XYZ file of C-alpha atoms in Angstrom:
297
model
C 28.560 15.309 -24.072
C 26.082 13.587 -26.091
C 27.612 10.897 -27.387
C 29.603 10.336 -23.493
C 25.662 10.139 -22.681
C 24.846 8.147 -25.153
C 27.316 5.406 -24.278
C 26.435 5.575 -20.541
C 22.998 4.751 -21.002
C 24.101 1.785 -23.790
C 26.164 0.605 -20.887
C 23.228 1.196 -18.164
C 21.128 -0.522 -20.552
C 23.422 -4.213 -20.963
C 24.725 -3.527 -17.206
C 20.468 -4.229 -16.778
C 19.903 -6.385 -19.128
C 22.419 -9.092 -17.630
C 21.935 -8.228 -13.663
C 18.744 -8.965 -13.937
C 18.970 -12.282 -14.823
C 19.618 -13.120 -11.858
C 17.675 -10.765 -9.919
C 15.655 -13.504 -8.963
C 18.115 -15.246 -6.818
C 19.575 -12.078 -5.038
C 18.312 -10.817 -1.812
C 15.613 -7.868 -1.983
C 18.622 -5.969 0.427
C 20.953 -6.489 -2.601
C 18.443 -6.121 -5.183
C 17.994 -2.838 -3.295
C 21.258 -1.796 -2.767
C 22.040 -2.667 -6.424
C 19.506 -0.328 -7.869
C 20.605 2.616 -4.934
C 24.521 2.362 -6.788
C 23.198 2.477 -10.837
C 21.241 4.990 -9.842
C 23.842 7.445 -8.262
C 26.342 6.467 -10.728
C 23.759 8.017 -13.805
C 23.176 11.000 -11.447
C 26.964 11.888 -10.966
C 27.273 11.576 -15.209
C 24.535 13.719 -15.438
C 22.346 11.336 -17.147
C 18.605 12.966 -17.095
C 16.300 10.674 -16.364
C 13.213 12.885 -17.728
C 12.478 10.759 -20.841
C 12.935 6.959 -18.446
C 9.708 5.215 -18.109
C 10.665 4.001 -14.369
C 11.116 7.439 -13.895
C 7.554 8.981 -15.009
C 6.318 6.030 -13.454
C 7.298 6.317 -9.890
C 7.058 9.835 -10.218
C 3.342 9.201 -11.084
C 2.642 7.072 -7.948
C 4.236 9.741 -5.586
C 1.775 11.535 -6.980
C -1.180 9.718 -7.231
C -0.492 9.068 -3.990
C -0.340 12.387 -3.073
C 0.205 12.831 0.888
C -2.856 15.327 2.964
C -2.818 16.222 6.349
C -5.530 17.957 8.439
C -5.245 19.707 11.763
C -8.369 17.651 13.335
C -6.406 14.334 12.635
C -5.918 11.994 15.452
C -3.355 9.302 14.141
C -2.172 6.406 16.419
C -0.844 2.918 15.743
C -3.441 -0.179 15.471
C -1.807 -3.848 15.613
C 1.265 -5.043 15.978
C 4.402 -3.234 16.523
C 6.310 -4.829 13.740
C 4.374 -5.953 10.567
C 0.888 -6.263 11.149
C 0.282 -2.884 12.618
C -1.344 0.227 10.410
C -1.201 3.622 11.731
C -4.576 5.039 10.965
C -6.524 7.533 12.146
C -9.121 8.127 15.244
C -11.977 7.610 15.109
C -11.868 4.897 12.415
C -15.550 5.140 10.808
C -18.730 6.287 11.216
C -20.773 2.877 10.861
C -18.832 -0.135 13.695
C -18.582 -2.225 10.832
C -14.677 -3.445 9.914
C -13.690 -6.090 7.247
C -10.432 -7.911 7.561
C -8.754 -8.990 4.735
C -5.967 -11.554 4.960
C -5.516 -12.489 8.463
C -3.038 -15.552 8.348
C -1.340 -15.933 12.340
C -1.503 -12.460 12.877
C -5.416 -10.492 14.601
C -3.417 -7.616 16.506
C -4.697 -5.236 14.492
C -8.401 -7.392 14.499
C -8.617 -8.170 18.500
C -7.693 -4.057 19.181
C -10.112 -3.104 16.499
C -12.773 -5.490 18.440
C -12.144 -4.155 21.553
C -13.046 0.060 20.239
C -16.278 -1.990 19.876
C -16.386 -3.166 16.104
C -17.578 -5.888 14.867
C -14.568 -6.997 12.327
C -15.467 -9.491 9.511
C -12.673 -11.835 8.436
C -11.076 -13.534 5.024
C -8.505 -15.069 4.764
C -9.015 -19.203 2.532
C -5.186 -19.635 3.876
C -6.270 -20.944 6.897
C -7.578 -23.904 8.415
C -8.865 -21.370 11.895
C -8.271 -18.477 13.413
C -4.988 -18.093 16.016
C -7.369 -16.938 18.479
C -10.882 -16.157 19.026
C -12.806 -12.783 19.875
C -16.755 -13.109 20.314
C -16.769 -10.221 18.074
C -14.334 -12.551 15.466
C -16.253 -13.317 11.702
C -13.963 -15.098 9.442
C -15.482 -16.630 6.666
C -12.773 -18.972 4.669
C -13.329 -17.169 1.988
C -10.305 -15.484 -0.079
C -10.870 -11.348 -1.762
C -10.454 -10.821 -5.611
C -12.218 -9.792 -8.267
C -15.356 -12.411 -8.584
C -17.431 -14.822 -6.777
C -16.099 -18.336 -8.038
C -14.390 -20.998 -5.802
C -12.348 -20.585 -2.413
C -13.459 -16.444 -3.690
C -15.551 -13.281 -3.606
C -15.656 -10.051 -4.763
C -15.849 -6.887 -2.023
C -19.289 -6.356 -3.004
C -20.416 -9.728 -1.840
C -18.479 -9.483 1.322
C -20.581 -6.601 2.479
C -23.291 -7.910 1.522
C -22.982 -11.762 2.822
C -22.092 -10.076 6.218
C -25.537 -8.685 6.192
C -24.826 -4.539 6.646
C -25.675 -4.191 2.636
C -27.536 -1.465 2.924
C -25.033 0.207 5.527
C -22.209 2.921 4.972
C -19.606 3.841 6.210
C -17.842 0.637 7.070
C -13.711 0.627 7.683
C -11.331 -1.722 5.518
C -7.922 -3.700 6.403
C -6.761 -5.237 3.584
C -3.867 -7.155 3.284
C -3.720 -9.878 0.737
C -0.630 -10.900 -0.983
C -1.161 -9.056 -4.284
C -4.763 -10.105 -4.480
C -6.175 -6.079 -4.269
C -5.941 -5.325 -7.870
C -8.147 -7.684 -8.107
C -10.305 -7.184 -5.486
C -9.966 -2.833 -6.803
C -10.313 -3.430 -10.185
C -13.747 -5.193 -10.273
C -14.789 -3.174 -7.217
C -17.575 -0.174 -8.157
C -16.662 3.073 -7.077
C -19.607 3.129 -5.038
C -17.919 0.158 -3.145
C -15.419 1.784 -2.576
C -16.975 4.532 -0.955
C -18.727 2.710 1.664
C -15.834 2.360 3.262
C -15.254 5.631 6.077
C -11.289 4.217 6.034
C -9.231 1.769 4.348
C -5.840 0.682 5.267
C -4.659 -1.428 1.957
C -0.983 -3.110 1.641
C 0.224 -2.992 -2.102
C 2.125 -5.249 -3.761
C 4.033 -5.990 -6.655
C 4.346 -2.376 -7.999
C 8.154 -2.526 -9.412
C 6.614 -5.192 -11.457
C 6.497 -3.507 -15.550
C 3.411 -5.757 -16.496
C 1.605 -4.306 -13.274
C 1.477 -1.114 -14.727
C -1.299 0.376 -15.759
C -3.424 -1.917 -13.457
C -1.378 -0.175 -10.823
C -2.179 2.911 -12.240
C -6.380 2.313 -13.077
C -6.934 0.712 -9.214
C -4.818 3.929 -7.713
C -7.228 5.908 -9.666
C -10.364 4.443 -8.316
C -8.526 4.235 -4.705
C -8.619 8.221 -4.819
C -11.538 8.899 -6.605
C -13.417 9.672 -2.470
C -10.527 9.074 -0.896
C -7.532 10.650 0.282
C -4.038 9.310 1.299
C -2.768 10.299 4.899
C 0.126 7.863 5.459
C 2.435 5.694 2.972
C 4.475 3.227 5.113
C 7.220 0.571 3.058
C 7.529 -2.888 3.320
C 11.731 -3.146 4.234
C 11.138 -7.411 3.942
C 10.643 -6.139 -0.452
C 13.035 -4.831 -1.882
C 13.565 -0.999 -3.306
C 14.400 0.909 -6.617
C 15.541 4.103 -7.117
C 15.540 6.016 -10.066
C 16.851 10.061 -9.786
C 15.360 11.686 -6.930
C 12.695 8.802 -6.735
C 12.136 6.046 -4.980
C 9.726 2.833 -4.489
C 9.426 0.488 -2.543
C 7.812 -2.728 -4.273
C 4.949 -2.927 -1.267
C 3.495 -0.078 0.011
C 1.083 0.179 3.184
C -1.874 2.975 2.434
C -3.851 4.392 4.382
C -6.737 6.602 3.127
C -10.315 8.209 4.313
C -13.310 9.805 3.522
C -12.255 13.177 1.146
C -15.462 15.292 2.445
C -14.865 14.328 6.886
C -11.696 17.301 7.069
C -10.325 19.927 5.432
C -6.966 18.949 3.514
C -3.784 20.047 2.636
C -0.902 19.215 1.178
C 1.502 16.935 3.504
C 4.760 18.069 3.801
C 5.726 15.774 6.493
C 8.671 13.390 6.212
C 8.219 9.311 6.533
C 8.940 6.803 8.377
C 7.034 8.939 10.740
C 6.654 8.606 14.448
C 3.969 6.087 14.771
C 5.639 3.816 12.215
C 7.813 0.586 12.718
C 9.830 -1.561 10.313
C 7.776 -4.834 9.360
C 11.070 -6.447 9.234
C 12.339 -5.855 13.003
C 15.343 -6.673 12.317
C 16.490 -4.259 9.346
C 16.218 -0.888 9.087
C 12.731 0.579 8.117
C 12.757 2.290 4.795
C 13.554 5.803 4.361
C 10.936 7.731 2.109
C 11.718 11.280 3.266
C 9.409 14.149 2.399
C 6.894 12.379 -0.087
C 5.665 15.169 -2.043
C 8.338 16.616 -2.024
C 8.427 17.158 -6.179
C 4.096 18.385 -5.315
C 3.625 22.230 -5.236
C 2.209 22.596 -1.934
C -1.274 24.234 -3.089
C -1.982 21.427 -6.003
């Protein structure tokens, strides 16, 4: 059995090397299917994943983004039914000041938040004008990143420029196509703690070169906040390792730890307020996100 296991591992390594040469040219669905089939083959062969680095990384992401709930949480979807909509809890934040990072052609989230009485400070350097105007919209043609240069500013500068540098209890929505890692990495813990609720799309999770940065940023995000919702973006590929899957992009909602009495959630995802980002394809079935955690962890 030991020799057979070693041989299968060599086959897997050879197959992985060969197929990844062509992966960039594959559709994301093909890449996801190949990952699933490879995973099922190895599982049926009795291969243990415990010593596999990718498997341990997938497990760690699930643990760091441990899903919590509380009896007094009121969930709702804000924004589009498909891409551009996010699952949040209401009330959204203590201070009626919201920051929307990443606009492009979609301000559906911004409109609902503005109609709820929030001043929405919007940042996107890739557009020449807003698709829709609103009296509570305050757009700046700047991107958010890890430093202040050229077309970019960091999170601290963003808050200062909004005129609310002496306040906290804000709402944050961040979908900035991978720049979130620079922004979070550069932000101080005191900057992150000023937001009551954070909705962030985490990109490029499957990139091996990104792992250390991902882990460090997730530690910072969960220092004063807990995760109350996770959703896989089905525009992106999904990989399987053993009994654990990880989409390349996750939409994550976090709220301050001191706001409620939390317990570990047993919810299966996607939930009733979720919808696929690409409405022409099925949503990503994450299942019970915390299935490997004890309920008292």
